[in-house]
Amino acid sequence: MNTQHPAERILLGPGPSPVPARVLRALGAPTLGHLDPQYIAIMDETCAMLRQVFQTQNALTFPVSGTGMAGMECLAVNLIEPGDEVIVCVNGVFGGRMADVMERCGATVHLVEAPWGEVITPDQIAGALDRFPKSKLVGIVHAETSTGAHQPLEGLADLVHAKGALLLVDAVTSLGGHELRMDDWGIDAIYSGTQKCLSCPPGLAPVSFGPRALEVMDARKTKPQSWYLDVSMLRKYYLGGGGGRVYHHTAPINMTYALHEALTIVLEEGLDVRIQRHAKMHQRLRAGLDEMGIRYIPVRSLHSLNCIGIPDGADDAGTRKRLLEEYGIEIGAGLGVMAGKAWRIGLMGHGATLRNVDLVLTALREVLK
Ligand SMILES: *Cc1c(COP(=O)(O)O)cnc(C)c1O
């Protein structure tokens, strides 16, 4: 193993996704101080671009230091106080994690469940809100990366807001790859990650909080149990205000450069064009797999993540090993109950190209011969 020069893989798994050279070059720019006016300007532009990709006007939109899971924790610890009731939708690994994280915040978690590969229906959520009317929020995963299921979100906010609750969304695998309209869809709090459809290395978790979420945070009786992720302190650095920028923790400077460049690329391509590209590449992959007799597991598949059944008689680990060693292609194994039953082919961001789709189809055909 050469530990000095990492190989150039073609990352077609559940993340990280391939990173454009422009983004890697941005990572290597000179490190500024985190209170340097030039860095503050870069951070401000990054937050403005995040608002564009989340399609929100929310001032409180910024990248949390940490990966997608830090975004999940950030929303949970700031919105939940011990003793609160919450509703969490679980149809795969990440919904399950959300329930676990919220329980650790001291919440009583009511689960709304669907079989793996399926999505949660509005009726299920309405039913849970009727049974548990004191629920403070409903948490749901837009793109369940463990099963490839694409959860519809439009219309859910009306149900949730009618009961005075907040709608909280995991958009880790959808941001920059699927239609996602935070404000139009009434989402109150959202988190994502950099290494999926934004095609930036892992390390930051973009989050956004809307006015309802701000009210809930401002009305807290207790401090969030996490000092590091306490938004009431973080906002004094990210948003400044009367007291100027206040040091909380040292922002991951070079990762911010990378995210700034990755978001620039997203907006240069155009959000809608990019989303259409993900749809087209998914359709092309699907048609090729169909010809090979390979079936999709979820009924409503994501474009960014294709979860497929392992063909009868195929060697799960052996096939993935050959793809990696002979073609340099990484695809994902099945996760949770899908382990040994599914493969996950990610077509995210910079990875969602005609070249990659045709390459992975050709490689799979050869290896499965
Ligand atoms: C990848 C992912 C996460 C976790 O993100 P990390 O960057 O691995 O911490 C959370 N939710 C979903 C849906 C994901 O796909």
Short mmCIF file of C-alpha atoms and ligand atoms in Angstrom, two decimals:
data_model
loop_
_atom_site.label_atom_id
_atom_site.label_comp_id
_atom_site.label_asym_id
_atom_site.label_seq_id
_atom_site.Cartn_x
_atom_site.Cartn_y
_atom_site.Cartn_z
CA MET A 1 0.00 0.00 0.00
CA ASN A 2 1.33 3.42 -0.99
CA THR A 3 0.34 5.75 1.83
CA GLN A 4 2.01 8.81 0.31
CA HIS A 5 0.10 9.03 -2.92
CA PRO A 6 -3.59 8.10 -2.68
CA ALA A 7 -4.89 6.53 -5.88
CA GLU A 8 -7.33 8.36 -8.16
CA ARG A 9 -10.50 6.37 -7.61
CA ILE A 10 -13.77 6.83 -9.38
CA LEU A 11 -16.06 7.31 -6.41
CA LEU A 12 -19.46 5.88 -7.30
CA GLY A 13 -20.50 4.82 -3.82
CA PRO A 14 -22.76 6.45 -1.21
CA GLY A 15 -20.20 9.25 -0.64
CA PRO A 16 -17.68 10.74 -0.76
CA SER A 17 -18.24 11.65 -4.41
CA PRO A 18 -15.50 12.65 -6.91
CA VAL A 19 -14.00 16.07 -6.16
CA PRO A 20 -13.20 18.40 -9.11
CA ALA A 21 -9.58 19.55 -9.41
CA ARG A 22 -10.71 23.15 -8.92
CA VAL A 23 -12.00 22.28 -5.46
CA LEU A 24 -8.81 20.41 -4.54
CA ARG A 25 -6.76 23.40 -5.65
CA ALA A 26 -8.90 25.69 -3.50
CA LEU A 27 -8.08 23.51 -0.46
CA GLY A 28 -4.40 24.26 -1.00
CA ALA A 29 -4.74 28.08 -0.94
CA PRO A 30 -2.88 29.94 1.84
CA THR A 31 -4.46 29.55 5.26
CA LEU A 32 -5.87 32.84 6.56
CA GLY A 33 -6.76 33.67 10.15
CA HIS A 34 -10.39 32.96 11.00
CA LEU A 35 -10.99 36.63 11.92
CA ASP A 36 -9.11 38.03 8.91
CA PRO A 37 -11.51 40.30 6.97
CA GLN A 38 -10.64 38.43 3.78
CA TYR A 39 -11.65 35.12 5.35
CA ILE A 40 -14.85 36.65 6.74
CA ALA A 41 -15.70 37.78 3.19
CA ILE A 42 -15.12 34.24 1.89
CA MET A 43 -17.33 32.83 4.65
CA ASP A 44 -20.07 35.40 3.95
CA GLU A 45 -20.07 34.47 0.26
CA THR A 46 -20.15 30.78 1.17
CA CYS A 47 -23.22 31.33 3.35
CA ALA A 48 -24.90 33.38 0.59
CA MET A 49 -24.30 30.57 -1.91
CA LEU A 50 -25.63 28.03 0.59
CA ARG A 51 -28.86 30.07 0.77
CA GLN A 52 -29.11 29.80 -3.00
CA VAL A 53 -28.67 26.03 -3.10
CA PHE A 54 -31.04 25.45 -0.16
CA GLN A 55 -33.40 27.94 -1.88
CA THR A 56 -33.94 29.85 1.33
CA GLN A 57 -33.85 33.43 2.59
CA ASN A 58 -32.89 32.28 6.11
CA ALA A 59 -30.13 34.48 7.55
CA LEU A 60 -29.05 31.65 9.85
CA THR A 61 -27.51 29.47 7.14
CA PHE A 62 -23.91 28.35 7.59
CA PRO A 63 -21.56 25.36 7.45
CA VAL A 64 -21.19 23.54 10.79
CA SER A 65 -17.66 22.25 11.44
CA GLY A 66 -17.99 18.51 11.04
CA THR A 67 -19.57 16.04 8.60
CA GLY A 68 -23.27 15.46 7.94
CA MET A 69 -23.77 13.77 11.30
CA ALA A 70 -22.58 16.96 13.03
CA GLY A 71 -25.33 18.78 11.13
CA MET A 72 -27.88 16.27 12.43
CA GLU A 73 -26.60 16.71 16.00
CA CYS A 74 -26.54 20.49 15.65
CA LEU A 75 -30.24 20.64 14.76
CA ALA A 76 -31.19 18.15 17.45
CA VAL A 77 -29.28 19.69 20.37
CA ASN A 78 -30.48 23.21 19.56
CA LEU A 79 -34.15 22.43 18.94
CA ILE A 80 -34.77 19.79 21.62
CA GLU A 81 -34.85 20.15 25.39
CA PRO A 82 -35.04 17.20 27.79
CA GLY A 83 -38.64 16.04 28.16
CA ASP A 84 -39.76 17.18 24.69
CA GLU A 85 -41.76 14.86 22.47
CA VAL A 86 -40.73 14.45 18.84
CA ILE A 87 -41.82 12.37 15.84
CA VAL A 88 -39.13 10.74 13.69
CA CYS A 89 -39.76 8.97 10.39
CA VAL A 90 -37.70 5.81 10.03
CA ASN A 91 -37.37 3.82 6.80
CA GLY A 92 -33.63 3.18 6.85
CA VAL A 93 -30.35 3.74 8.66
CA PHE A 94 -30.37 7.53 8.74
CA GLY A 95 -33.90 7.91 10.11
CA GLY A 96 -32.85 5.42 12.78
CA ARG A 97 -29.81 7.53 13.63
CA MET A 98 -31.97 10.65 13.87
CA ALA A 99 -34.18 8.88 16.43
CA ASP A 100 -31.09 7.82 18.39
CA VAL A 101 -29.59 11.32 18.37
CA MET A 102 -32.85 12.92 19.52
CA GLU A 103 -33.32 10.37 22.28
CA ARG A 104 -29.84 11.27 23.54
CA CYS A 105 -31.04 14.89 23.73
CA GLY A 106 -33.62 13.71 26.26
CA ALA A 107 -36.60 13.60 23.87
CA THR A 108 -39.39 11.05 23.94
CA VAL A 109 -39.24 9.82 20.35
CA HIS A 110 -42.38 8.59 18.57
CA LEU A 111 -41.48 6.57 15.48
CA VAL A 112 -43.34 6.59 12.18
CA GLU A 113 -42.00 3.63 10.28
CA ALA A 114 -42.07 2.24 6.75
CA PRO A 115 -40.37 -0.89 5.41
CA TRP A 116 -36.86 -0.31 4.07
CA GLY A 117 -37.03 0.89 0.46
CA GLU A 118 -40.45 2.48 0.90
CA VAL A 119 -41.34 6.06 1.81
CA ILE A 120 -43.43 7.56 4.61
CA THR A 121 -46.95 8.70 3.60
CA PRO A 122 -48.56 12.03 4.62
CA ASP A 123 -51.36 10.01 6.27
CA GLN A 124 -48.85 8.29 8.54
CA ILE A 125 -47.47 11.65 9.63
CA ALA A 126 -50.95 13.15 10.11
CA GLY A 127 -51.88 10.10 12.22
CA ALA A 128 -48.80 10.45 14.41
CA LEU A 129 -49.47 14.17 14.91
CA ASP A 130 -53.03 13.31 16.03
CA ARG A 131 -51.80 10.64 18.45
CA PHE A 132 -48.95 12.75 19.83
CA PRO A 133 -50.23 16.35 19.63
CA LYS A 134 -47.53 17.67 21.96
CA SER A 135 -44.77 16.80 19.50
CA LYS A 136 -42.35 19.65 18.99
CA LEU A 137 -41.04 18.54 15.63
CA VAL A 138 -41.21 15.97 12.87
CA GLY A 139 -37.86 14.72 11.57
CA ILE A 140 -37.62 13.12 8.14
CA VAL A 141 -34.90 12.07 5.68
CA HIS A 142 -35.28 13.44 2.14
CA ALA A 143 -32.78 11.05 0.55
CA GLU A 144 -32.40 7.82 2.55
CA THR A 145 -28.94 6.80 1.38
CA SER A 146 -29.18 3.36 2.98
CA THR A 147 -32.11 2.26 0.77
CA GLY A 148 -32.06 4.73 -2.13
CA ALA A 149 -35.63 5.83 -1.37
CA HIS A 150 -36.65 9.36 -2.41
CA GLN A 151 -39.02 10.82 0.18
CA PRO A 152 -41.56 13.39 -1.14
CA LEU A 153 -41.64 16.45 1.13
CA GLU A 154 -44.06 18.84 -0.55
CA GLY A 155 -47.20 19.37 1.50
CA LEU A 156 -45.82 17.87 4.72
CA ALA A 157 -45.12 21.27 6.28
CA ASP A 158 -48.83 22.18 6.23
CA LEU A 159 -49.68 19.09 8.28
CA VAL A 160 -46.84 19.69 10.71
CA HIS A 161 -47.38 23.44 11.13
CA ALA A 162 -51.12 22.94 11.69
CA LYS A 163 -50.15 21.17 14.93
CA GLY A 164 -47.61 23.84 15.89
CA ALA A 165 -44.63 21.56 15.24
CA LEU A 166 -41.46 22.11 13.20
CA LEU A 167 -40.43 20.22 10.05
CA LEU A 168 -36.79 19.10 10.24
CA VAL A 169 -35.16 17.56 7.16
CA ASP A 170 -32.02 15.51 6.45
CA ALA A 171 -30.89 16.64 2.99
CA VAL A 172 -27.41 15.14 3.06
CA THR A 173 -27.74 13.18 -0.19
CA SER A 174 -30.22 15.48 -1.95
CA LEU A 175 -28.69 18.97 -1.71
CA GLY A 176 -27.29 19.88 -5.13
CA GLY A 177 -28.62 16.72 -6.79
CA HIS A 178 -32.38 16.74 -6.30
CA GLU A 179 -35.07 19.37 -6.27
CA LEU A 180 -35.12 20.83 -2.76
CA ARG A 181 -36.92 24.09 -1.96
CA MET A 182 -36.50 24.86 1.70
CA ASP A 183 -38.72 27.95 1.86
CA ASP A 184 -41.37 26.91 -0.69
CA TRP A 185 -41.75 23.57 1.06
CA GLY A 186 -41.98 25.15 4.52
CA ILE A 187 -38.95 23.36 5.97
CA ASP A 188 -38.00 24.89 9.34
CA ALA A 189 -34.55 23.39 9.84
CA ILE A 190 -32.29 21.44 7.50
CA TYR A 191 -28.83 19.93 7.41
CA SER A 192 -26.63 18.50 4.69
CA GLY A 193 -23.05 17.43 4.01
CA THR A 194 -20.35 18.48 1.59
CA GLN A 195 -19.21 15.13 0.18
CA LYS A 196 -22.34 13.95 -1.59
CA CYS A 197 -23.97 15.97 -4.41
CA LEU A 198 -21.88 19.09 -3.72
CA SER A 199 -18.68 17.16 -4.61
CA CYS A 200 -16.47 18.68 -1.95
CA PRO A 201 -14.37 16.61 0.47
CA PRO A 202 -16.10 15.60 3.73
CA GLY A 203 -15.72 17.99 6.64
CA LEU A 204 -18.52 20.56 6.73
CA ALA A 205 -22.26 20.30 7.34
CA PRO A 206 -24.33 23.11 5.81
CA VAL A 207 -27.36 23.91 8.01
CA SER A 208 -30.19 26.42 7.86
CA PHE A 209 -32.74 27.49 10.47
CA GLY A 210 -35.99 29.28 9.57
CA PRO A 211 -37.98 31.79 11.67
CA ARG A 212 -40.06 29.13 13.49
CA ALA A 213 -36.92 27.25 14.47
CA LEU A 214 -35.35 30.51 15.70
CA GLU A 215 -38.37 31.15 17.93
CA VAL A 216 -38.05 27.68 19.43
CA MET A 217 -34.33 28.19 20.09
CA ASP A 218 -34.86 31.66 21.57
CA ALA A 219 -37.50 30.27 23.96
CA ARG A 220 -35.20 27.56 25.41
CA LYS A 221 -35.18 27.19 29.18
CA THR A 222 -31.98 25.15 29.23
CA LYS A 223 -28.66 25.47 27.39
CA PRO A 224 -28.00 22.90 24.64
CA GLN A 225 -25.91 20.10 26.13
CA SER A 226 -23.33 20.55 23.35
CA TRP A 227 -21.11 23.60 23.77
CA TYR A 228 -19.46 23.07 20.38
CA LEU A 229 -22.74 23.00 18.44
CA ASP A 230 -24.62 25.71 20.38
CA VAL A 231 -26.13 27.92 17.66
CA SER A 232 -26.69 30.85 20.05
CA MET A 233 -22.89 31.15 20.25
CA LEU A 234 -22.08 30.03 16.69
CA ARG A 235 -24.30 32.74 15.19
CA LYS A 236 -22.18 35.45 16.82
CA TYR A 237 -19.29 34.25 14.71
CA TYR A 238 -21.08 33.33 11.48
CA LEU A 239 -23.47 36.29 11.41
CA GLY A 240 -21.58 38.85 13.47
CA GLY A 241 -23.98 41.66 14.34
CA GLY A 242 -23.55 44.40 16.94
CA GLY A 243 -20.55 42.88 18.69
CA GLY A 244 -18.68 42.05 15.47
CA ARG A 245 -17.38 38.52 14.94
CA VAL A 246 -16.88 36.66 18.18
CA TYR A 247 -14.43 33.77 18.40
CA HIS A 248 -16.13 30.50 19.25
CA HIS A 249 -13.94 27.83 17.65
CA THR A 250 -11.43 28.11 14.82
CA ALA A 251 -13.37 27.65 11.60
CA PRO A 252 -11.96 24.97 9.24
CA ILE A 253 -10.45 27.64 6.99
CA ASN A 254 -9.26 25.58 4.02
CA MET A 255 -12.41 23.44 4.00
CA THR A 256 -14.36 26.68 3.67
CA TYR A 257 -12.31 27.56 0.57
CA ALA A 258 -13.19 24.15 -0.85
CA LEU A 259 -16.90 24.56 -0.12
CA HIS A 260 -16.81 28.08 -1.59
CA GLU A 261 -15.36 26.66 -4.82
CA ALA A 262 -17.73 23.67 -4.88
CA LEU A 263 -20.75 25.97 -4.50
CA THR A 264 -19.38 28.29 -7.18
CA ILE A 265 -19.28 25.31 -9.53
CA VAL A 266 -22.86 24.33 -8.62
CA LEU A 267 -24.12 27.84 -9.38
CA GLU A 268 -22.07 28.14 -12.58
CA GLU A 269 -23.72 24.98 -13.86
CA GLY A 270 -27.08 26.20 -12.58
CA LEU A 271 -29.06 24.37 -9.92
CA ASP A 272 -31.84 23.28 -12.26
CA VAL A 273 -29.45 22.09 -14.96
CA ARG A 274 -27.50 20.15 -12.36
CA ILE A 275 -30.63 18.50 -11.01
CA GLN A 276 -31.67 17.55 -14.55
CA ARG A 277 -28.22 16.07 -15.15
CA HIS A 278 -28.62 13.85 -12.07
CA ALA A 279 -32.03 12.71 -13.37
CA LYS A 280 -30.66 11.91 -16.85
CA MET A 281 -27.67 9.97 -15.53
CA HIS A 282 -29.92 7.98 -13.21
CA GLN A 283 -32.19 7.09 -16.16
CA ARG A 284 -29.24 5.99 -18.26
CA LEU A 285 -27.83 3.81 -15.48
CA ARG A 286 -31.26 2.37 -14.82
CA ALA A 287 -31.77 1.46 -18.48
CA GLY A 288 -28.36 -0.27 -18.57
CA LEU A 289 -28.98 -2.22 -15.38
CA ASP A 290 -32.41 -3.17 -16.66
CA GLU A 291 -30.82 -4.74 -19.76
CA MET A 292 -28.61 -6.79 -17.41
CA GLY A 293 -31.66 -7.96 -15.46
CA ILE A 294 -30.62 -6.01 -12.34
CA ARG A 295 -33.50 -4.57 -10.32
CA TYR A 296 -33.84 -1.51 -8.16
CA ILE A 297 -34.84 -2.04 -4.53
CA PRO A 298 -36.74 1.19 -3.71
CA VAL A 299 -40.03 1.88 -5.46
CA ARG A 300 -39.28 5.61 -5.69
CA SER A 301 -35.56 5.75 -6.39
CA LEU A 302 -33.24 8.65 -5.78
CA HIS A 303 -31.25 9.88 -8.75
CA SER A 304 -28.13 10.45 -6.67
CA LEU A 305 -28.06 6.98 -5.13
CA ASN A 306 -29.06 3.80 -6.93
CA CYS A 307 -29.75 0.89 -4.58
CA ILE A 308 -29.92 -2.35 -6.56
CA GLY A 309 -30.39 -6.01 -5.71
CA ILE A 310 -27.25 -8.16 -6.00
CA PRO A 311 -27.93 -10.60 -8.88
CA ASP A 312 -28.40 -14.27 -7.91
CA GLY A 313 -25.12 -16.10 -7.65
CA ALA A 314 -22.96 -12.95 -7.73
CA ASP A 315 -20.23 -12.61 -5.11
CA ASP A 316 -20.95 -9.40 -3.14
CA ALA A 317 -17.54 -8.55 -1.67
CA GLY A 318 -15.62 -10.20 -4.55
CA THR A 319 -17.38 -8.10 -7.19
CA ARG A 320 -16.80 -4.84 -5.32
CA LYS A 321 -13.15 -5.79 -4.78
CA ARG A 322 -12.61 -6.43 -8.48
CA LEU A 323 -14.32 -3.17 -9.43
CA LEU A 324 -11.97 -1.33 -7.08
CA GLU A 325 -8.76 -3.14 -7.97
CA GLU A 326 -9.23 -3.62 -11.71
CA TYR A 327 -11.21 -0.50 -12.61
CA GLY A 328 -10.53 1.84 -9.69
CA ILE A 329 -14.30 2.14 -9.19
CA GLU A 330 -15.79 2.29 -5.73
CA ILE A 331 -19.43 1.30 -5.27
CA GLY A 332 -21.17 0.85 -1.92
CA ALA A 333 -22.18 -2.29 -0.09
CA GLY A 334 -25.65 -2.74 1.37
CA LEU A 335 -26.14 -1.09 4.75
CA GLY A 336 -28.10 -2.42 7.75
CA VAL A 337 -30.76 -4.97 6.75
CA MET A 338 -29.59 -4.64 3.12
CA ALA A 339 -26.06 -5.88 3.89
CA GLY A 340 -25.25 -8.73 1.49
CA LYS A 341 -28.44 -8.06 -0.51
CA ALA A 342 -27.79 -4.71 -2.18
CA TRP A 343 -25.20 -2.59 -3.90
CA ARG A 344 -25.35 1.17 -3.86
CA ILE A 345 -24.17 3.10 -6.90
CA GLY A 346 -23.84 6.80 -6.24
CA LEU A 347 -24.09 9.27 -9.11
CA MET A 348 -23.45 12.39 -7.13
CA GLY A 349 -22.33 15.83 -8.25
CA HIS A 350 -19.13 15.67 -10.30
CA GLY A 351 -19.55 11.87 -10.46
CA ALA A 352 -22.88 11.96 -12.32
CA THR A 353 -21.47 11.86 -15.85
CA LEU A 354 -22.08 9.86 -19.01
CA ARG A 355 -18.52 8.57 -18.86
CA ASN A 356 -18.95 7.19 -15.33
CA VAL A 357 -22.35 5.65 -16.02
CA ASP A 358 -21.12 3.81 -19.10
CA LEU A 359 -17.90 2.82 -17.35
CA VAL A 360 -19.60 1.29 -14.31
CA LEU A 361 -22.07 -0.56 -16.56
CA THR A 362 -19.24 -1.97 -18.69
CA ALA A 363 -17.18 -2.92 -15.66
CA LEU A 364 -20.12 -4.61 -13.93
CA ARG A 365 -20.96 -6.55 -17.10
CA GLU A 366 -17.36 -7.80 -17.36
CA VAL A 367 -16.98 -8.69 -13.69
CA LEU A 368 -20.36 -10.46 -13.52
CA LYS A 369 -19.64 -12.59 -16.65
C1 LIG B 1 -24.03 10.43 4.51
C2 LIG B 1 -25.30 10.72 5.25
C3 LIG B 1 -25.32 11.22 6.57
C4 LIG B 1 -24.09 11.36 7.40
O1 LIG B 1 -23.16 12.16 6.90
P1 LIG B 1 -21.61 12.00 7.34
O2 LIG B 1 -20.99 13.02 6.48
O3 LIG B 1 -21.22 10.60 7.02
O4 LIG B 1 -21.50 12.31 8.78
C5 LIG B 1 -26.54 11.53 7.13
N1 LIG B 1 -27.69 11.35 6.46
C6 LIG B 1 -27.72 10.83 5.21
C7 LIG B 1 -29.02 10.65 4.53
C8 LIG B 1 -26.52 10.50 4.58
O5 LIG B 1 -26.54 9.99 3.36
#
